[in-house]
Every structure is written in structure tokens, then in C-alpha cells.
Coordinates of C-alpha atoms in Angstrom, one line a residue:
M1131 CA 38.7 3.8 13.4
S1132 CA 39.3 6.5 11.3
S1133 CA 36.1 8.7 9.6
T1134 CA 37.5 8.1 6.1
A1135 CA 40.5 8.2 3.9
S1136 CA 40.1 12.1 4.8
G1137 CA 38.9 13.5 7.8
T1138 CA 39.6 13.6 11.5
Y1139 CA 38.2 11.0 13.8
G1140 CA 34.1 11.9 14.8
T1141 CA 34.0 13.9 11.4
W1142 CA 33.1 12.2 8.4
R1143 CA 33.7 13.6 4.7
N1144 CA 32.9 12.8 1.4
W1145 CA 35.5 12.5 -1.9
G1146 CA 34.4 15.6 -3.1
G1147 CA 35.4 17.0 0.1
N1148 CA 32.3 19.1 -0.1
V1149 CA 30.1 17.4 2.1
S1150 CA 31.2 16.5 6.3
A1151 CA 29.0 15.3 9.2
R1152 CA 29.6 14.4 12.7
P1153 CA 27.7 11.4 13.8
A1154 CA 27.3 10.1 17.4
R1155 CA 28.6 6.9 16.7
Q1156 CA 30.3 5.1 13.9
V1157 CA 29.9 1.1 13.5
A1158 CA 31.8 -1.0 11.0
P1159 CA 29.5 -4.3 11.7
A1160 CA 31.3 -7.7 10.9
S1161 CA 28.1 -10.0 10.0
V1162 CA 24.6 -9.2 9.1
E1163 CA 23.4 -10.3 12.4
G1164 CA 25.9 -7.6 13.7
L1165 CA 24.5 -4.9 11.5
A1166 CA 21.2 -5.6 12.1
A1167 CA 21.8 -5.2 15.9
A1168 CA 23.1 -2.0 15.0
V1169 CA 19.9 -0.8 13.9
R1170 CA 17.8 -1.7 16.6
R1171 CA 20.1 -0.4 18.9
A1172 CA 20.0 3.2 17.0
R1173 CA 16.6 2.7 17.2
E1174 CA 16.3 2.1 20.9
D1175 CA 18.4 5.1 21.3
G1176 CA 16.4 7.0 19.0
L1177 CA 19.1 7.6 16.3
R1178 CA 18.6 7.7 12.4
V1179 CA 21.0 5.7 11.0
K1180 CA 23.2 6.3 7.5
A1181 CA 25.2 3.5 5.9
V1182 CA 28.3 5.2 3.5
G1183 CA 30.3 3.4 1.4
T1184 CA 33.7 5.2 0.1
G1185 CA 32.0 8.9 0.3
H1186 CA 32.5 8.8 -3.5
S1187 CA 28.6 11.1 -4.1
F1188 CA 28.6 14.6 -4.2
T1189 CA 25.4 15.0 -2.4
S1190 CA 25.0 14.8 1.2
I1191 CA 23.1 11.3 0.8
A1192 CA 25.0 9.6 3.4
A1193 CA 25.4 12.4 6.1
T1194 CA 23.8 11.8 9.6
D1195 CA 24.6 13.1 12.8
G1196 CA 23.1 10.0 14.0
V1197 CA 25.2 6.3 14.0
L1198 CA 26.8 6.3 9.9
I1199 CA 27.5 2.3 9.2
R1200 CA 30.4 1.6 7.9
P1201 CA 30.4 -1.4 5.6
Q1202 CA 34.2 -2.4 5.2
L1203 CA 33.9 -5.4 7.2
L1204 CA 31.3 -6.7 5.4
T1205 CA 33.2 -7.7 1.9
G1206 CA 34.0 -10.5 -0.5
I1207 CA 31.9 -13.0 -2.7
R1208 CA 29.4 -15.0 -0.8
T1209 CA 28.3 -17.3 -3.6
I1210 CA 28.9 -17.7 -7.5
D1211 CA 26.3 -19.9 -9.1
R1212 CA 27.7 -20.6 -12.7
Q1213 CA 24.1 -22.7 -13.8
S1214 CA 22.1 -19.5 -12.8
M1215 CA 25.2 -17.1 -13.9
T1216 CA 24.7 -15.0 -10.6
V1217 CA 27.4 -13.7 -8.1
T1218 CA 26.5 -13.1 -4.7
V1219 CA 28.7 -10.1 -2.7
E1220 CA 29.1 -8.7 0.4
A1221 CA 27.9 -4.6 0.4
G1222 CA 30.8 -3.3 1.5
T1223 CA 32.6 -4.9 -1.3
P1224 CA 34.5 -2.3 -3.3
L1225 CA 33.6 -2.4 -7.4
K1226 CA 37.5 -3.1 -8.3
R1227 CA 37.5 -5.7 -5.7
L1228 CA 34.9 -7.4 -7.4
N1229 CA 35.8 -6.7 -11.0
A1230 CA 39.2 -8.5 -10.2
A1231 CA 38.0 -11.2 -8.6
L1232 CA 35.5 -12.2 -11.2
A1233 CA 37.7 -11.8 -13.5
R1234 CA 40.2 -14.2 -12.0
E1235 CA 36.7 -16.6 -12.2
G1236 CA 36.5 -16.5 -16.2
L1237 CA 33.5 -14.0 -15.0
S1238 CA 32.8 -10.4 -15.6
L1239 CA 29.6 -7.9 -15.2
T1240 CA 28.1 -6.8 -18.5
N1241 CA 28.6 -3.0 -17.8
M1242 CA 30.1 -0.6 -15.4
G1243 CA 30.9 3.1 -14.8
D1244 CA 34.5 4.5 -15.4
I1245 CA 35.2 4.7 -11.7
M1246 CA 35.6 1.3 -9.5
E1247 CA 36.7 2.9 -6.4
Q1248 CA 33.0 2.7 -4.7
T1249 CA 31.5 -0.1 -2.9
V1250 CA 29.0 -2.2 -4.9
S1251 CA 26.0 -1.0 -2.3
G1252 CA 27.3 2.9 -2.6
A1253 CA 27.3 2.1 -6.6
T1254 CA 24.0 0.8 -7.2
S1255 CA 21.8 2.3 -4.4
T1256 CA 22.7 5.9 -5.9
G1257 CA 22.1 4.7 -10.1
T1258 CA 25.8 4.7 -10.6
H1259 CA 26.3 3.8 -14.3
G1260 CA 28.6 3.8 -17.6
T1261 CA 27.3 4.0 -21.2
G1262 CA 25.9 1.6 -23.4
R1263 CA 23.2 1.0 -26.4
A1264 CA 21.6 -1.8 -24.7
S1265 CA 23.1 -2.4 -21.4
G1266 CA 22.0 -0.6 -18.4
S1267 CA 23.4 0.6 -15.3
I1268 CA 25.1 -1.3 -12.6
A1269 CA 21.4 -1.6 -10.7
A1270 CA 20.2 -2.6 -13.7
Q1271 CA 22.2 -5.8 -13.3
I1272 CA 20.9 -6.9 -9.9
K1273 CA 19.0 -10.4 -9.8
G1274 CA 18.6 -10.0 -6.0
L1275 CA 19.1 -7.8 -2.7
E1276 CA 19.0 -8.5 1.0
L1277 CA 18.9 -5.5 2.9
V1278 CA 18.1 -4.7 6.9
T1279 CA 14.9 -2.6 7.2
A1280 CA 13.8 -0.3 10.2
D1281 CA 12.5 -3.1 12.3
G1282 CA 15.5 -4.7 12.2
S1283 CA 14.9 -7.9 10.2
V1284 CA 16.5 -9.0 7.1
L1285 CA 14.4 -8.5 4.3
T1286 CA 15.5 -10.5 0.8
C1287 CA 14.2 -9.2 -2.7
S1288 CA 14.0 -10.4 -6.8
E1289 CA 11.7 -10.3 -9.2
K1290 CA 10.1 -13.5 -8.0
E1291 CA 10.3 -12.4 -3.8
N1292 CA 9.1 -9.2 -2.7
P1293 CA 8.7 -7.8 -6.2
E1294 CA 7.5 -4.4 -5.1
V1295 CA 10.7 -4.0 -3.0
F1296 CA 12.8 -5.1 -5.9
A1297 CA 11.4 -2.4 -8.3
A1298 CA 12.7 0.4 -5.9
A1299 CA 15.4 -1.0 -3.6
R1300 CA 17.5 -1.9 -6.7
I1301 CA 18.1 2.2 -6.6
G1302 CA 17.0 2.5 -2.8
L1303 CA 18.8 5.7 -1.8
G1304 CA 19.7 4.4 1.3
A1305 CA 15.7 4.9 1.9
L1306 CA 14.5 1.5 2.4
G1307 CA 16.9 0.1 4.3
V1308 CA 20.7 -1.2 4.5
V1309 CA 21.4 -3.2 2.1
T1310 CA 23.9 -5.9 2.9
A1311 CA 24.2 -8.0 0.3
I1312 CA 23.8 -7.9 -4.0
T1313 CA 23.1 -10.4 -6.1
F1314 CA 24.1 -9.6 -10.1
A1315 CA 23.9 -11.1 -13.3
V1316 CA 27.4 -12.2 -14.7
E1317 CA 28.7 -13.7 -18.0
P1318 CA 31.8 -15.1 -19.5
L1319 CA 34.4 -13.1 -19.2
F1320 CA 35.4 -11.0 -22.9
L1321 CA 36.9 -8.9 -24.7
L1322 CA 36.5 -5.2 -25.4
T1323 CA 38.2 -3.1 -28.1
A1324 CA 37.9 0.1 -27.1
R1325 CA 38.6 3.1 -29.6
E1326 CA 39.5 6.5 -28.9
E1327 CA 40.0 9.3 -31.1
P1328 CA 39.4 13.3 -31.4
M1329 CA 36.3 14.2 -33.4
P1330 CA 35.0 17.7 -33.5
L1331 CA 31.9 18.3 -31.3
E1332 CA 29.6 19.6 -34.5
R1333 CA 30.8 16.0 -36.0
V1334 CA 29.8 14.1 -33.3
L1335 CA 26.2 16.0 -33.0
S1336 CA 25.1 15.6 -35.9
E1337 CA 26.5 11.7 -36.3
F1338 CA 25.4 11.1 -33.0
D1339 CA 22.3 9.0 -33.8
Q1340 CA 24.5 6.8 -36.0
L1341 CA 27.7 6.7 -33.8
W1342 CA 25.3 5.6 -30.7
A1343 CA 23.8 3.0 -33.2
E1344 CA 26.9 1.5 -34.7
N1345 CA 28.8 1.1 -30.9
E1346 CA 27.8 -1.1 -27.8
H1347 CA 29.2 1.5 -25.5
F1348 CA 29.7 5.0 -27.2
E1349 CA 30.9 8.4 -25.0
F1350 CA 32.8 11.4 -25.7
Y1351 CA 34.3 14.3 -24.1
W1352 CA 33.7 17.7 -25.0
F1353 CA 36.0 20.3 -23.8
P1354 CA 34.3 23.5 -23.3
H1355 CA 36.0 27.2 -24.7
T1356 CA 36.5 24.6 -27.8
A1357 CA 35.1 23.0 -30.5
N1358 CA 36.8 19.5 -29.7
T1359 CA 35.9 16.2 -28.2
T1360 CA 37.8 13.1 -27.3
T1361 CA 35.0 9.7 -28.6
K1362 CA 35.0 6.7 -27.1
R1363 CA 33.9 3.2 -28.6
N1364 CA 34.0 0.3 -26.9
N1365 CA 33.0 -3.0 -29.1
R1366 CA 32.8 -6.9 -28.0
S1367 CA 35.7 -8.3 -29.7
A1368 CA 37.0 -11.9 -30.7
G1369 CA 40.6 -10.7 -29.7
P1370 CA 43.7 -11.0 -29.5
R1371 CA 44.0 -9.3 -25.9
R1372 CA 46.0 -5.9 -27.0
P1373 CA 46.3 -3.8 -23.7
V1374 CA 47.8 -0.5 -23.7
G1375 CA 51.6 -0.6 -23.3
Q1376 CA 52.7 -0.3 -19.9
A1377 CA 54.6 3.0 -21.2
A1378 CA 51.8 4.3 -22.9
A1379 CA 49.5 3.4 -20.3
W1380 CA 51.2 5.5 -17.7
F1381 CA 51.9 8.3 -20.0
E1382 CA 48.3 8.9 -21.1
D1383 CA 46.3 7.6 -18.2
E1384 CA 48.6 8.8 -15.6
F1385 CA 50.8 11.7 -16.8
L1386 CA 48.5 13.4 -19.2
S1387 CA 44.7 12.3 -17.8
N1388 CA 46.3 12.8 -14.1
G1389 CA 49.3 14.2 -13.7
V1390 CA 49.5 17.2 -16.3
F1391 CA 45.6 17.2 -15.9
Q1392 CA 46.0 18.0 -12.5
V1393 CA 48.5 20.7 -12.9
A1394 CA 46.6 22.4 -15.4
Q1395 CA 43.8 22.5 -13.1
W1396 CA 45.9 24.4 -10.3
V1397 CA 47.0 26.9 -13.3
G1398 CA 43.3 27.2 -13.9
R1399 CA 42.2 27.5 -10.5
A1400 CA 44.9 30.4 -9.8
A1401 CA 44.6 32.4 -12.9
P1402 CA 41.1 31.9 -14.8
S1403 CA 41.6 33.5 -17.4
A1404 CA 44.1 30.9 -18.6
V1405 CA 41.7 28.3 -19.0
P1406 CA 40.2 28.4 -22.6
A1407 CA 43.8 28.3 -23.7
I1408 CA 44.4 25.2 -21.3
A1409 CA 41.1 23.5 -22.5
R1410 CA 42.7 24.2 -26.2
I1411 CA 45.2 22.4 -25.2
S1412 CA 44.3 19.5 -23.1
S1413 CA 41.8 18.7 -26.0
R1414 CA 44.6 18.2 -28.5
A1415 CA 46.7 16.2 -25.7
L1416 CA 45.2 12.9 -25.9
S1417 CA 45.9 11.1 -29.6
A1418 CA 43.8 8.1 -30.9
R1419 CA 44.5 5.0 -29.7
T1420 CA 42.8 1.7 -30.0
Y1421 CA 43.1 -1.3 -27.7
T1422 CA 41.7 -4.6 -26.3
D1423 CA 41.4 -5.8 -23.2
I1424 CA 39.1 -7.4 -20.4
P1425 CA 36.2 -5.8 -19.6
Y1426 CA 37.1 -3.3 -16.4
E1427 CA 40.6 -2.7 -17.7
V1428 CA 38.8 -1.0 -20.6
F1429 CA 35.5 0.8 -18.9
T1430 CA 37.3 1.7 -16.1
S1431 CA 40.5 4.3 -15.5
P1432 CA 42.3 6.1 -12.6
R1433 CA 40.5 9.4 -11.7
R1434 CA 43.2 11.0 -9.1
V1435 CA 42.2 14.5 -9.7
R1436 CA 39.5 15.5 -7.3
F1437 CA 36.4 17.3 -8.4
V1438 CA 32.6 18.2 -7.9
E1439 CA 30.2 16.8 -10.4
M1440 CA 26.5 17.4 -11.2
E1441 CA 25.3 15.1 -13.9
Y1442 CA 21.5 14.9 -15.8
A1443 CA 20.0 12.4 -17.6
V1444 CA 17.6 13.8 -20.3
P1445 CA 15.7 11.7 -22.9
R1446 CA 18.4 10.3 -25.5
A1447 CA 16.4 11.8 -28.0
A1448 CA 16.6 15.8 -26.3
L1449 CA 20.8 15.4 -26.2
V1450 CA 21.9 17.0 -29.1
E1451 CA 19.6 20.5 -28.0
T1452 CA 20.8 19.9 -24.7
L1453 CA 24.6 20.2 -25.4
R1454 CA 23.7 22.6 -28.1
E1455 CA 21.8 25.0 -25.2
L1456 CA 24.9 24.4 -23.0
R1457 CA 27.6 25.0 -25.3
T1458 CA 25.8 28.4 -26.0
M1459 CA 25.3 29.3 -22.1
V1460 CA 29.5 28.7 -21.9
D1461 CA 30.2 30.8 -24.6
R1462 CA 28.1 33.6 -23.5
S1463 CA 28.6 33.4 -19.5
G1464 CA 31.9 34.6 -19.0
L1465 CA 32.6 31.6 -16.6
R1466 CA 35.6 29.5 -17.2
I1467 CA 35.6 25.4 -17.2
S1468 CA 38.4 23.8 -17.1
F1469 CA 37.3 20.2 -16.8
P1470 CA 35.9 18.4 -20.2
V1471 CA 31.4 17.7 -20.1
E1472 CA 31.5 14.0 -20.5
V1473 CA 28.4 12.2 -22.0
R1474 CA 27.1 8.5 -22.1
T1475 CA 23.7 7.0 -22.6
A1476 CA 21.7 4.1 -21.6
P1477 CA 18.5 2.0 -22.5
A1478 CA 15.4 2.6 -20.4
D1479 CA 14.8 0.0 -17.5
D1480 CA 12.0 -0.9 -14.9
I1481 CA 13.9 0.2 -11.8
T1482 CA 11.2 2.6 -9.5
L1483 CA 14.1 5.8 -9.4
S1484 CA 16.4 4.8 -12.1
T1485 CA 17.5 7.8 -13.7
A1486 CA 16.3 5.9 -17.0
S1487 CA 13.4 4.8 -15.7
G1488 CA 10.9 4.4 -18.5
R1489 CA 13.1 6.0 -21.2
D1490 CA 15.9 5.6 -23.0
S1491 CA 18.2 8.4 -21.6
A1492 CA 21.5 10.5 -22.3
Y1493 CA 23.8 11.5 -19.4
I1494 CA 25.4 14.8 -19.4
A1495 CA 28.1 15.4 -16.8
V1496 CA 29.9 18.8 -15.9
H1497 CA 32.4 18.9 -13.5
M1498 CA 34.6 21.8 -11.8
F1499 CA 38.2 21.1 -9.9
R1500 CA 38.1 20.7 -6.2
G1501 CA 38.3 24.2 -4.6
T1502 CA 37.3 26.1 -7.7
P1503 CA 33.5 28.1 -6.9
Y1504 CA 31.4 25.6 -9.0
Q1505 CA 27.9 27.5 -8.5
A1506 CA 27.4 29.5 -10.8
Y1507 CA 28.2 26.9 -13.8
F1508 CA 26.0 24.5 -12.2
T1509 CA 22.9 26.4 -11.7
A1510 CA 23.3 27.8 -15.0
A1511 CA 23.3 24.0 -16.3
E1512 CA 20.9 22.7 -14.0
R1513 CA 18.5 25.2 -15.6
I1514 CA 18.9 24.1 -19.4
F1515 CA 18.8 20.0 -18.1
T1516 CA 15.3 20.8 -15.7
A1517 CA 13.9 22.5 -19.0
H1518 CA 14.4 19.0 -20.7
E1519 CA 12.7 17.0 -18.0
G1520 CA 15.9 16.0 -16.6
R1521 CA 16.9 13.6 -13.8
P1522 CA 19.8 14.4 -11.6
H1523 CA 22.2 11.5 -10.7
W1524 CA 21.2 11.3 -7.0
G1525 CA 24.9 11.1 -5.5
K1526 CA 25.5 14.1 -8.1
V1527 CA 25.2 18.2 -7.0
H1528 CA 21.8 19.4 -7.6
T1529 CA 18.9 21.4 -5.8
R1530 CA 15.7 19.1 -6.7
D1531 CA 13.0 18.5 -4.6
A1532 CA 10.1 16.0 -4.1
E1533 CA 7.9 17.9 -5.8
Y1534 CA 10.1 18.1 -9.2
F1535 CA 10.7 14.5 -9.1
A1536 CA 6.8 13.5 -8.4
R1537 CA 6.9 15.3 -12.0
V1538 CA 9.7 14.0 -14.0
Y1539 CA 9.4 10.2 -12.3
P1540 CA 5.7 8.4 -12.9
R1541 CA 6.1 5.6 -10.1
F1542 CA 7.7 8.4 -7.6
G1543 CA 4.6 7.5 -5.5
E1544 CA 5.1 4.2 -5.7
F1545 CA 8.7 4.6 -4.3
T1546 CA 7.5 7.0 -1.5
A1547 CA 4.4 4.4 -0.8
L1548 CA 7.0 1.8 0.0
R1549 CA 8.6 3.9 1.9
D1550 CA 6.1 4.6 4.2
R1551 CA 5.5 1.2 4.4
L1552 CA 9.4 -0.1 5.2
D1553 CA 10.2 2.6 7.1
P1554 CA 7.3 4.6 9.0
D1555 CA 9.4 6.3 11.8
R1556 CA 12.1 7.6 9.1
L1557 CA 14.8 5.7 11.0
F1558 CA 16.8 6.1 7.5
Q1559 CA 15.9 9.8 7.1
N1560 CA 18.5 12.9 6.7
D1561 CA 18.5 16.3 5.3
Y1562 CA 19.0 14.8 1.8
L1563 CA 16.2 12.4 1.7
R1564 CA 13.8 15.0 3.5
R1565 CA 14.6 17.4 0.4
V1566 CA 14.0 14.4 -2.5
L1567 CA 11.6 12.4 -1.1
G1568 CA 9.4 14.7 0.8
A1569 CA 8.9 14.4 4.8

């Protein structure tokens, strides 16, 4: 069994290439019972346990020198309940397979992120999200969870059953147990009309509240070293379905957004002084377009250019000020930033350690091309984000610790108390969890 798409047997590496680990053993259970047995055996052997999906996190949240559980055999839909409009799916199911299977059944999630390579459990455990005025993260659409806890028993939770576990485990960071199945709320398949168009940054910032209020899903990308953005508005549509034509899809999504963008990143890495000129060309490369399609064809896009990412959630009311500060920092720093900054939003939710827990949030994501030094940029950006009580995405680069999180998450103590109860011996501990949750 190979460790990941990248990496030799025995060494596990994440998608971004910035984290690796050498687990004592790797197991791929074919059933919940097999997974529970693997957890019990690890405990007997004195080894810690981590589960990993596709390795799309940029933090070491899944790294372990103990037992690495790979859920690739725990995939597929268990049940569809059309009366309650829920679907229960095995934890190792990739989002892309779930989305396609639901569409075949005439169903869809309400909202989703822009990448669908992750497993459902990996995406939800780290708080993966898209953008939405009224609809939240993927985890906010969870109606029930099944997980194997530290004693090897199977625990189920929902709003009615073990509600205190449900409040936390929807974004559980792998700290409370190994998720084996997730029940999502679904709805009848619908159509979205996407309107993508360039817009000056100053206009986006001055009209941000209006753009947010007028659209079900609004996001934009700002290109550092320029005054330009690309905006995207997704709203429900009565149809008809008018997808992007094959030639246009290839040109814009494959050639420009992946192929040419990849070459531009190589050039920028080799000659940083060329980055501002590249940014100006990139920011003008994509023209306005409108298309109507089923949700996952609109929300998600292929991402073949590998990068490292930091993303923080700030209070939505603080977005404009935070972004202005970020722009000023980039302009004064001498840094050369070749990747656009992505901005999205989410409504407040009730999940204990969700980045949107208890507050309407805006997300600012900064990226650097894989292999390019990112520390100076990310450190300067993080200083701005934390000044606004930002909460970092659990699966993306950050330097925060338990002391900081206890300040910015009102229910932080609730999560750690539950962890003490479910995993008192820290079977699911690793260096990352020790830092972010405390010993």
C-alpha cells in the first residue's frame, strides 16, 4: 500500500508537500469494526492514532509516528432518506464522488468549498467551507456523526443523541475520535447561475456590504501588486442549464487557470522581480462570463497548481479594514506575491470550534506557490489577521496556540473538557493538537 499520491512506502506526505511523517504502521480498514479493532490494537501497543484523508491540510494535523489510519476502503453512500432529506456516507468518501453520486440521485448539498478532492471526514474535521450569505461550511450541513472513540467503541451523535459531542465533533480536528460516517442534510438538485467579472478592488471594498447582501454566494480574488479583482456571484436559477462550453472551459479553467498560471508561477519563482508584471497580466487574463449549472459544477474548480496556504476568518464587519491593511503591508514590504488573495464569507454557526462559531465571518486566504519561501509573507499577514481576533483555518498554515484560541473561541473550554472525557489518555494526540488544544 502506498502512503499517498506522493511519497515512498512508509513516509506520508501531504498534498502541499510541506508536511511529512513516518508512522510506525499504516492501516486501511474495510469496515467500522476493523477500524475499531485497529484503534484498540494501537492502544495495546502504546501507539498514538491519526486518521488521514487525501492530505489536503497544510498543517501537521494528520501527522503521526504511531498508527496512520487510511479510510480509502470506507467509501460510498450508506443510506439516502428522502423523507428526512439526509444522506449517510462513509468517512473516506471523496467529496467529488459524493457530489456526483448525489447529482445522479437528483440531490445536492446546499453549499460546498471550491476544491472537492478531500474526503468528507477530512474536509469537515478541519472546517472546510465555501462562501455564503446564509449557508455555512460543509460541517454546518451535518445532521449526524458516527465515530470510534479512544476505547474502541462506536459513538453516534446528533442534535438529539449525545448533543454535546455533536456540537464539537462536526469540526473535531481528529481530537475526539476517528469519524467513520457522516449524515448530511441534502436538498433536491438545483441550478446556480454564476457571474464572473473583473472589478476594481476599491469598488469591491466600497460596495462589499451590498455585494454580499445581494448575492447568495459572493467571493472575489484580489491580485497583489494590482488594483484588480475577479468577482464571482452564484445565485439560484430557474434555468435552463447553460454550462460553460467545452472549449471555453478548457481555455479558462485548464489553460489559463492551471496551465498558463503554472508557467507564470515558475517564472515568478525563478525571477521574483517579474512578479508584479505577471500579476498585472494574470489579473486581466480572465474575462467576464456567465453560466448556469448544477451546484458542484459551479462551486468547485480544478486546482492543479500546487501551493501552500494560510487562511483566517475575521469578523465580517472587519473585512474591509483587514484587507486594506494587507494591501498596504504588501505594497510597503518588497514582497513579491504571485498568487491571488481569496475572500469569502460564512454566517455564524453553533459548532464549538468552527471558524464561524458565534459570529458572521469573512475569510481571507493567502497563498504561495509550492517551493517558494512563504514565511515572511504569512508572518506579516498573520500579524494583521490576529490583530482583528482572526481564527485560522485548522488545516492551513498558522502559528497560533491553545492560549490564543482560548481567547478567540468563547467555547474553547467546552471542547477541551469533552476531549478530556472522550480521550483522557490522548490516544489521538500529536504535536499539532498539543499546540492548538494544550497538553
